[in-house]
Amino acid sequence: PLLAATSCCIATSREAKKLGVRTGPGVAEAKRICPGIQIVVSEPEKYVNYHFAIVETVESFIPVAATHSIDEMSCRLTGPQREVAEATRLAHAIKAALREKVGAVLTCSIGLAPTRLLAKTACDMQKPDGLTVIRGCDLPEALYTLVPEDIPGIGSRMKRRLEARGITTMPQLWALTEDEMKRIWGGVTGRRMWHWLHGHDIPDVPTHESSLGHSHVLSPDLRTQAGAYAVLQKLLHRAAGRLRRQRMWATGMMVLVKSFNDQNWEAKTTFIECQDTLTLLQTLRGLWAQHPATTNRPLMVGVTLLGLVPDELHNLSLFDEPKRRALSHAIDRLNARFGRETVYFGGIHAIKAAAPTRIPFQTIPDFGG
């Protein structure tokens, strides 16, 4: 893959972080901060393979309840496993098995706590190879060495919101009532946060995505109108495949083009519930026809499928085209069996190698389809 100065540093080593290179800066900015930094092009397929190897190893000891990102998962302890001694023994066994079966230099941090929020907090308290236990009887004192932004879910915006109310320390955050946290967070999220923080393992509310999509910073050779449109087609192919794998239907589409001169363009439309690639490509073509034929050089493009409807809530349509849907599913099956992009529509042939799959937060790509 091409590495341009506009590429983003999606992960930085501990050594780079100590020198001030955090996650997110462009390559040019990272080199300015640390002139001797070594930039490595990401290899998402390799990372996904490691992810599934880690999941398989963990599940040889205990079921994985949920995967939250490429390098984060949670498990629910039951019965004797809830005893601190047994839970600690299990954690050490998992860490040893990961080193033996997945990678000799692979480290992992494990947090044991009454709730997933506190377990994540405990996990972050000892890195890169820690094991931290927070029992219910340890609260709140076990958290008093932290600051509010050390709690998952409290980012820069929430930090400012808390500071506006005079809340800057963990004892102050802990002292908030459930109603106060509901007002600060704006509803049910605050209620869940209060209970999780106080060690009450209330269930999360099941949800489904309301949109899905992909974006890509164009390589220098594709920073033309034709290149931007071709990459948009490839991104839409990928999004349509995800849509079907998740058994969802889209009812809208948004297209975005960001240019070097910050004169960004976007267009949006709605349509009857759809999941076949050919119909979605036709919709993209209609939106692209609205794109002004200017000399602005495109830098980044993105396509998002909106208003997602799960299979069980899908409404049948008089205008449904079953042959198109059958074609898309046939392509999915072939790609799943013989490898990603074994079969695709001809419009992306010239740029098939462009816009390689990335690993977004909270979603693990499927390289088989």
Tab-separated table of C-alpha atoms in Angstrom:
chain	number	residue	atom	x	y	z
A	1	PRO	CA	0.000	0.000	0.000
A	2	LEU	CA	1.062	3.582	-0.612
A	3	LEU	CA	2.175	5.643	2.393
A	4	ALA	CA	1.538	9.361	1.939
A	5	ALA	CA	2.340	12.241	4.274
A	6	THR	CA	-1.415	12.612	4.808
A	7	SER	CA	-1.675	9.056	6.157
A	8	CYS	CA	-2.780	8.825	9.775
A	9	CYS	CA	-0.922	7.153	12.661
A	10	ILE	CA	-3.587	4.728	13.865
A	11	ALA	CA	-1.389	3.110	16.528
A	12	THR	CA	1.797	4.309	18.181
A	13	SER	CA	4.341	2.429	20.276
A	14	ARG	CA	4.869	3.188	23.951
A	15	GLU	CA	8.238	4.708	23.051
A	16	ALA	CA	6.624	7.056	20.504
A	17	LYS	CA	3.922	8.079	22.992
A	18	LYS	CA	6.584	9.059	25.527
A	19	LEU	CA	8.054	11.394	22.894
A	20	GLY	CA	4.678	13.026	22.283
A	21	VAL	CA	3.349	11.120	19.254
A	22	ARG	CA	-0.207	10.144	20.181
A	23	THR	CA	-2.752	8.216	18.144
A	24	GLY	CA	-4.239	10.271	15.313
A	25	PRO	CA	-1.605	12.685	13.876
A	26	GLY	CA	-0.640	12.559	10.222
A	27	VAL	CA	2.657	11.010	9.215
A	28	ALA	CA	4.133	14.449	8.458
A	29	GLU	CA	3.226	15.695	11.958
A	30	ALA	CA	4.611	12.529	13.587
A	31	LYS	CA	7.922	12.999	11.759
A	32	ARG	CA	8.048	16.626	12.869
A	33	ILE	CA	7.560	15.647	16.521
A	34	CYS	CA	9.972	12.702	16.312
A	35	PRO	CA	12.323	12.974	13.280
A	36	GLY	CA	13.693	9.447	13.740
A	37	ILE	CA	10.332	7.723	13.979
A	38	GLN	CA	9.860	4.525	11.973
A	39	ILE	CA	6.554	4.377	10.086
A	40	VAL	CA	5.154	0.922	9.307
A	41	VAL	CA	2.276	0.425	6.879
A	42	SER	CA	-0.573	-1.374	8.639
A	43	GLU	CA	-1.437	-4.976	7.765
A	44	PRO	CA	-5.106	-5.345	8.814
A	45	GLU	CA	-5.470	-8.918	7.620
A	46	LYS	CA	-2.576	-10.032	9.839
A	47	TYR	CA	-4.070	-8.214	12.834
A	48	VAL	CA	-7.470	-9.809	12.292
A	49	ASN	CA	-5.839	-13.253	12.149
A	50	TYR	CA	-4.168	-12.536	15.493
A	51	HIS	CA	-7.484	-11.310	16.881
A	52	PHE	CA	-9.247	-14.570	16.096
A	53	ALA	CA	-6.288	-16.589	17.428
A	54	ILE	CA	-6.535	-14.652	20.698
A	55	VAL	CA	-10.303	-15.197	20.902
A	56	GLU	CA	-9.844	-18.921	20.275
A	57	THR	CA	-7.205	-19.164	23.013
A	58	VAL	CA	-9.293	-17.256	25.559
A	59	GLU	CA	-12.343	-19.371	24.756
A	60	SER	CA	-10.393	-22.531	25.549
A	61	PHE	CA	-10.692	-21.327	29.172
A	62	ILE	CA	-13.871	-19.222	29.294
A	63	PRO	CA	-16.459	-18.025	26.729
A	64	VAL	CA	-15.893	-14.544	25.300
A	65	ALA	CA	-19.062	-12.584	26.065
A	66	ALA	CA	-18.307	-9.707	23.686
A	67	THR	CA	-15.525	-8.321	21.490
A	68	HIS	CA	-15.289	-4.550	21.767
A	69	SER	CA	-12.414	-3.900	19.344
A	70	ILE	CA	-9.536	-5.644	17.616
A	71	ASP	CA	-7.636	-5.900	20.939
A	72	GLU	CA	-10.333	-5.807	23.598
A	73	MET	CA	-12.869	-8.373	24.756
A	74	SER	CA	-14.842	-9.168	27.882
A	75	CYS	CA	-15.823	-12.407	29.610
A	76	ARG	CA	-18.415	-13.111	32.288
A	77	LEU	CA	-17.308	-15.129	35.307
A	78	THR	CA	-19.767	-17.638	36.769
A	79	GLY	CA	-19.937	-19.937	39.791
A	80	PRO	CA	-16.557	-20.669	41.437
A	81	GLN	CA	-14.832	-18.424	38.850
A	82	ARG	CA	-16.241	-15.421	40.747
A	83	GLU	CA	-13.986	-16.183	43.716
A	84	VAL	CA	-10.964	-13.875	43.580
A	85	ALA	CA	-8.422	-16.695	43.920
A	86	GLU	CA	-9.950	-18.749	41.095
A	87	ALA	CA	-10.461	-15.696	38.860
A	88	THR	CA	-6.833	-14.687	39.374
A	89	ARG	CA	-5.616	-18.216	38.604
A	90	LEU	CA	-7.717	-18.216	35.417
A	91	ALA	CA	-6.321	-14.825	34.355
A	92	HIS	CA	-2.718	-16.000	34.790
A	93	ALA	CA	-3.490	-19.179	32.819
A	94	ILE	CA	-4.940	-17.138	29.929
A	95	LYS	CA	-1.918	-14.835	29.840
A	96	ALA	CA	0.457	-17.843	29.754
A	97	ALA	CA	-1.553	-19.558	27.002
A	98	LEU	CA	-1.519	-16.409	24.856
A	99	ARG	CA	2.273	-16.254	25.059
A	100	GLU	CA	2.588	-19.950	24.244
A	101	LYS	CA	-0.015	-20.310	21.482
A	102	VAL	CA	-0.287	-16.853	19.880
A	103	GLY	CA	2.980	-14.996	20.400
A	104	ALA	CA	5.936	-15.318	22.778
A	105	VAL	CA	6.235	-11.526	23.110
A	106	LEU	CA	2.489	-10.909	23.264
A	107	THR	CA	1.436	-9.085	26.418
A	108	CYS	CA	-2.066	-8.456	27.686
A	109	SER	CA	-3.623	-6.634	30.602
A	110	ILE	CA	-6.579	-8.170	32.436
A	111	GLY	CA	-8.965	-6.433	34.801
A	112	LEU	CA	-11.239	-8.295	37.233
A	113	ALA	CA	-14.179	-6.351	38.665
A	114	PRO	CA	-17.928	-6.535	39.387
A	115	THR	CA	-18.847	-4.684	36.150
A	116	ARG	CA	-17.423	-4.372	32.656
A	117	LEU	CA	-16.794	-0.629	33.167
A	118	LEU	CA	-14.757	-1.278	36.311
A	119	ALA	CA	-12.971	-4.233	34.662
A	120	LYS	CA	-11.915	-1.981	31.778
A	121	THR	CA	-10.781	0.646	34.285
A	122	ALA	CA	-8.800	-1.988	36.197
A	123	CYS	CA	-7.262	-3.250	32.959
A	124	ASP	CA	-5.984	0.252	32.131
A	125	MET	CA	-4.445	0.679	35.601
A	126	GLN	CA	-1.587	-1.735	34.820
A	127	LYS	CA	-0.174	-1.844	31.323
A	128	PRO	CA	1.325	-3.384	29.242
A	129	ASP	CA	1.117	-6.736	31.047
A	130	GLY	CA	-0.880	-6.183	34.208
A	131	LEU	CA	-3.512	-7.942	36.263
A	132	THR	CA	-5.635	-5.728	38.496
A	133	VAL	CA	-8.483	-6.808	40.763
A	134	ILE	CA	-11.189	-4.431	42.004
A	135	ARG	CA	-13.637	-6.062	44.408
A	136	GLY	CA	-16.926	-4.534	45.448
A	137	CYS	CA	-15.554	-4.058	48.956
A	138	ASP	CA	-12.598	-2.099	47.502
A	139	LEU	CA	-14.886	0.674	46.272
A	140	PRO	CA	-14.611	3.588	46.134
A	141	GLU	CA	-11.072	3.797	47.570
A	142	ALA	CA	-9.597	1.665	44.761
A	143	LEU	CA	-10.539	4.407	42.292
A	144	TYR	CA	-9.294	7.390	44.270
A	145	THR	CA	-5.834	7.356	42.662
A	146	LEU	CA	-7.517	8.039	39.304
A	147	VAL	CA	-9.057	11.126	37.736
A	148	PRO	CA	-12.515	11.136	36.088
A	149	GLU	CA	-11.138	10.908	32.532
A	150	ASP	CA	-9.512	7.572	33.445
A	151	ILE	CA	-13.010	6.070	33.448
A	152	PRO	CA	-14.014	4.665	30.026
A	153	GLY	CA	-16.683	6.833	28.437
A	154	ILE	CA	-15.378	10.088	29.903
A	155	GLY	CA	-13.658	11.787	26.983
A	156	SER	CA	-12.626	15.394	26.477
A	157	ARG	CA	-16.195	16.665	26.003
A	158	MET	CA	-17.560	14.918	29.077
A	159	LYS	CA	-14.514	16.071	31.042
A	160	ARG	CA	-15.356	19.686	30.172
A	161	ARG	CA	-19.003	19.098	31.089
A	162	LEU	CA	-17.983	17.714	34.480
A	163	GLU	CA	-15.492	20.537	35.074
A	164	ALA	CA	-18.232	23.084	34.362
A	165	ARG	CA	-20.026	21.580	37.375
A	166	GLY	CA	-16.898	21.674	39.523
A	167	ILE	CA	-16.197	17.936	39.262
A	168	THR	CA	-12.465	17.379	38.782
A	169	THR	CA	-11.619	14.507	41.155
A	170	MET	CA	-12.723	10.898	41.493
A	171	PRO	CA	-14.215	11.373	45.000
A	172	GLN	CA	-16.385	14.152	43.558
A	173	LEU	CA	-17.493	11.921	40.670
A	174	TRP	CA	-18.244	9.037	43.034
A	175	ALA	CA	-20.306	11.320	45.302
A	176	LEU	CA	-22.755	12.176	42.498
A	177	THR	CA	-26.216	10.715	42.895
A	178	GLU	CA	-27.882	8.657	40.186
A	179	ASP	CA	-30.180	11.586	39.314
A	180	GLU	CA	-27.215	13.965	39.073
A	181	MET	CA	-25.383	11.642	36.674
A	182	LYS	CA	-28.558	11.263	34.606
A	183	ARG	CA	-28.742	15.052	34.255
A	184	ILE	CA	-25.050	15.395	33.348
A	185	TRP	CA	-25.038	12.540	30.820
A	186	GLY	CA	-28.499	13.365	29.555
A	187	GLY	CA	-30.664	10.383	30.468
A	188	VAL	CA	-30.366	6.617	30.596
A	189	THR	CA	-26.625	6.616	29.830
A	190	GLY	CA	-25.982	8.481	33.075
A	191	ARG	CA	-28.089	5.985	35.005
A	192	ARG	CA	-26.129	3.038	33.590
A	193	MET	CA	-22.828	4.820	34.230
A	194	TRP	CA	-23.759	5.404	37.886
A	195	HIS	CA	-24.676	1.754	38.472
A	196	TRP	CA	-21.624	0.374	36.617
A	197	LEU	CA	-19.279	2.733	38.465
A	198	HIS	CA	-20.760	1.660	41.806
A	199	GLY	CA	-20.350	-2.042	41.018
A	200	HIS	CA	-23.954	-2.874	40.053
A	201	ASP	CA	-23.894	-5.218	37.060
A	202	ILE	CA	-27.052	-4.066	35.316
A	203	PRO	CA	-27.492	-5.309	31.719
A	204	ASP	CA	-26.712	-3.063	28.768
A	205	VAL	CA	-29.517	-2.128	26.416
A	206	PRO	CA	-29.291	-4.157	23.166
A	207	THR	CA	-29.021	-1.942	20.105
A	208	HIS	CA	-28.330	-2.237	16.408
A	209	GLU	CA	-26.392	0.103	14.195
A	210	SER	CA	-28.396	2.820	12.491
A	211	SER	CA	-25.757	3.324	9.802
A	212	LEU	CA	-22.595	1.803	8.390
A	213	GLY	CA	-20.059	3.009	5.894
A	214	HIS	CA	-16.443	3.475	4.908
A	215	SER	CA	-14.156	6.404	4.149
A	216	HIS	CA	-10.698	6.601	2.637
A	217	VAL	CA	-7.955	9.186	2.185
A	218	LEU	CA	-7.069	9.049	-1.514
A	219	SER	CA	-3.553	8.187	-2.593
A	220	PRO	CA	-1.915	10.926	-4.724
A	221	ASP	CA	-2.575	9.089	-8.011
A	222	LEU	CA	-6.329	8.948	-7.294
A	223	ARG	CA	-6.879	12.588	-6.320
A	224	THR	CA	-8.990	13.266	-9.383
A	225	GLN	CA	-12.750	13.274	-9.943
A	226	ALA	CA	-12.560	9.923	-11.746
A	227	GLY	CA	-10.332	8.441	-9.038
A	228	ALA	CA	-12.620	9.674	-6.267
A	229	TYR	CA	-15.692	8.139	-7.907
A	230	ALA	CA	-13.931	4.832	-8.523
A	231	VAL	CA	-12.872	4.581	-4.868
A	232	LEU	CA	-16.419	5.455	-3.776
A	233	GLN	CA	-17.666	2.493	-5.795
A	234	LYS	CA	-15.223	0.177	-4.057
A	235	LEU	CA	-16.197	1.510	-0.630
A	236	LEU	CA	-19.848	0.935	-1.496
A	237	HIS	CA	-19.110	-2.659	-2.569
A	238	ARG	CA	-17.588	-3.241	0.858
A	239	ALA	CA	-20.424	-1.526	2.726
A	240	ALA	CA	-23.060	-3.513	0.806
A	241	GLY	CA	-21.330	-6.773	1.704
A	242	ARG	CA	-21.282	-5.803	5.390
A	243	LEU	CA	-24.947	-4.863	5.163
A	244	ARG	CA	-25.909	-8.336	3.995
A	245	ARG	CA	-23.616	-10.130	6.457
A	246	GLN	CA	-25.274	-8.215	9.282
A	247	ARG	CA	-28.699	-9.100	7.824
A	248	MET	CA	-29.653	-5.443	7.491
A	249	TRP	CA	-31.389	-3.298	4.871
A	250	ALA	CA	-30.544	0.336	4.077
A	251	THR	CA	-33.079	3.078	3.430
A	252	GLY	CA	-30.682	5.900	2.627
A	253	MET	CA	-27.209	6.843	1.441
A	254	MET	CA	-24.854	9.757	2.058
A	255	VAL	CA	-21.739	10.526	0.000
A	256	LEU	CA	-18.966	12.845	1.179
A	257	VAL	CA	-15.983	14.333	-0.661
A	258	LYS	CA	-13.388	16.407	1.180
A	259	SER	CA	-11.066	18.575	-0.893
A	260	PHE	CA	-7.685	20.178	-0.260
A	261	ASN	CA	-9.216	23.654	-0.176
A	262	ASP	CA	-11.763	22.595	2.495
A	263	GLN	CA	-14.661	23.059	0.055
A	264	ASN	CA	-16.308	19.808	1.033
A	265	TRP	CA	-19.315	18.322	-0.774
A	266	GLU	CA	-21.933	15.885	0.383
A	267	ALA	CA	-25.203	14.536	-0.934
A	268	LYS	CA	-27.882	12.363	0.592
A	269	THR	CA	-30.931	10.450	-0.598
A	270	THR	CA	-33.497	7.955	0.669
A	271	PHE	CA	-34.975	4.899	-1.053
A	272	ILE	CA	-37.034	1.766	-0.493
A	273	GLU	CA	-35.334	-0.780	1.765
A	274	CYS	CA	-32.448	-2.265	-0.176
A	275	GLN	CA	-29.394	-4.481	0.295
A	276	ASP	CA	-28.265	-5.476	-3.207
A	277	THR	CA	-25.049	-4.000	-4.560
A	278	LEU	CA	-26.276	-3.226	-8.074
A	279	THR	CA	-29.170	-1.038	-6.897
A	280	LEU	CA	-26.912	0.738	-4.417
A	281	LEU	CA	-24.366	1.425	-7.165
A	282	GLN	CA	-27.105	2.975	-9.280
A	283	THR	CA	-28.043	5.176	-6.333
A	284	LEU	CA	-24.409	6.242	-5.967
A	285	ARG	CA	-24.310	7.100	-9.670
A	286	GLY	CA	-27.348	9.349	-9.229
A	287	LEU	CA	-25.783	11.159	-6.274
A	288	TRP	CA	-22.458	11.563	-8.073
A	289	ALA	CA	-24.261	13.238	-10.969
A	290	GLN	CA	-24.978	16.090	-8.553
A	291	HIS	CA	-21.278	16.518	-7.785
A	292	PRO	CA	-20.013	19.822	-9.253
A	293	ALA	CA	-17.440	19.405	-12.019
A	294	THR	CA	-14.838	21.668	-10.414
A	295	THR	CA	-11.064	21.670	-10.384
A	296	ASN	CA	-10.947	21.065	-6.606
A	297	ARG	CA	-8.629	18.176	-5.868
A	298	PRO	CA	-10.423	15.550	-3.724
A	299	LEU	CA	-8.509	14.348	-0.663
A	300	MET	CA	-10.923	11.996	1.077
A	301	VAL	CA	-14.160	10.242	0.130
A	302	GLY	CA	-16.759	8.404	2.163
A	303	VAL	CA	-20.052	6.607	1.667
A	304	THR	CA	-22.540	5.769	4.423
A	305	LEU	CA	-25.656	3.601	4.295
A	306	LEU	CA	-28.365	5.096	6.505
A	307	GLY	CA	-31.576	4.133	8.247
A	308	LEU	CA	-30.676	0.471	8.695
A	309	VAL	CA	-33.513	-2.000	9.211
A	310	PRO	CA	-32.866	-5.513	10.590
A	311	ASP	CA	-34.030	-8.520	8.589
A	312	GLU	CA	-36.859	-9.328	10.986
A	313	LEU	CA	-38.356	-5.836	10.530
A	314	HIS	CA	-37.877	-5.670	6.762
A	315	ASN	CA	-41.002	-4.710	4.811
A	316	LEU	CA	-41.633	-6.549	1.556
A	317	SER	CA	-41.895	-4.277	-1.480
A	318	LEU	CA	-43.834	-4.544	-4.723
A	319	PHE	CA	-40.752	-3.124	-6.432
A	320	ASP	CA	-38.280	-5.679	-5.044
A	321	GLU	CA	-35.962	-7.194	-7.662
A	322	PRO	CA	-35.159	-10.732	-6.383
A	323	LYS	CA	-32.705	-11.434	-9.214
A	324	ARG	CA	-30.473	-8.561	-8.135
A	325	ARG	CA	-30.601	-9.693	-4.517
A	326	ALA	CA	-29.843	-13.278	-5.549
A	327	LEU	CA	-26.869	-12.045	-7.599
A	328	SER	CA	-25.440	-10.165	-4.601
A	329	HIS	CA	-25.802	-13.190	-2.328
A	330	ALA	CA	-24.177	-15.424	-4.965
A	331	ILE	CA	-21.201	-13.039	-5.124
A	332	ASP	CA	-21.003	-13.087	-1.316
A	333	ARG	CA	-20.876	-16.889	-1.278
A	334	LEU	CA	-18.139	-17.036	-3.910
A	335	ASN	CA	-16.036	-14.442	-2.120
A	336	ALA	CA	-16.508	-16.211	1.197
A	337	ARG	CA	-15.325	-19.480	-0.316
A	338	PHE	CA	-12.523	-18.348	-2.623
A	339	GLY	CA	-11.331	-15.098	-1.043
A	340	ARG	CA	-12.343	-11.476	-0.796
A	341	GLU	CA	-12.935	-9.734	-4.152
A	342	THR	CA	-12.748	-12.936	-6.173
A	343	VAL	CA	-15.912	-11.664	-7.875
A	344	TYR	CA	-16.839	-7.983	-8.129
A	345	PHE	CA	-18.500	-5.521	-10.483
A	346	GLY	CA	-16.264	-4.254	-13.262
A	347	GLY	CA	-16.445	-0.595	-12.232
A	348	ILE	CA	-13.799	-1.102	-9.538
A	349	HIS	CA	-11.399	-3.276	-11.538
A	350	ALA	CA	-8.883	-0.513	-12.233
A	351	ILE	CA	-8.649	0.484	-8.553
A	352	LYS	CA	-9.123	-2.916	-6.943
A	353	ALA	CA	-5.904	-2.529	-4.951
A	354	ALA	CA	-6.878	0.927	-3.683
A	355	ALA	CA	-8.670	1.591	-0.372
A	356	PRO	CA	-7.540	-1.586	1.422
A	357	THR	CA	-9.593	-2.800	4.345
A	358	ARG	CA	-8.929	-0.987	7.612
A	359	ILE	CA	-9.889	-1.959	11.147
A	360	PRO	CA	-12.464	0.448	12.575
A	361	PHE	CA	-13.195	0.792	16.258
A	362	GLN	CA	-15.617	-1.807	17.635
A	363	THR	CA	-15.829	-3.712	14.344
A	364	ILE	CA	-13.686	-6.656	13.232
A	365	PRO	CA	-13.502	-6.907	9.425
A	366	ASP	CA	-14.377	-10.156	7.697
A	367	PHE	CA	-11.572	-10.832	5.211
A	368	GLY	CA	-13.314	-13.874	3.830
A	369	GLY	CA	-16.196	-11.997	2.210
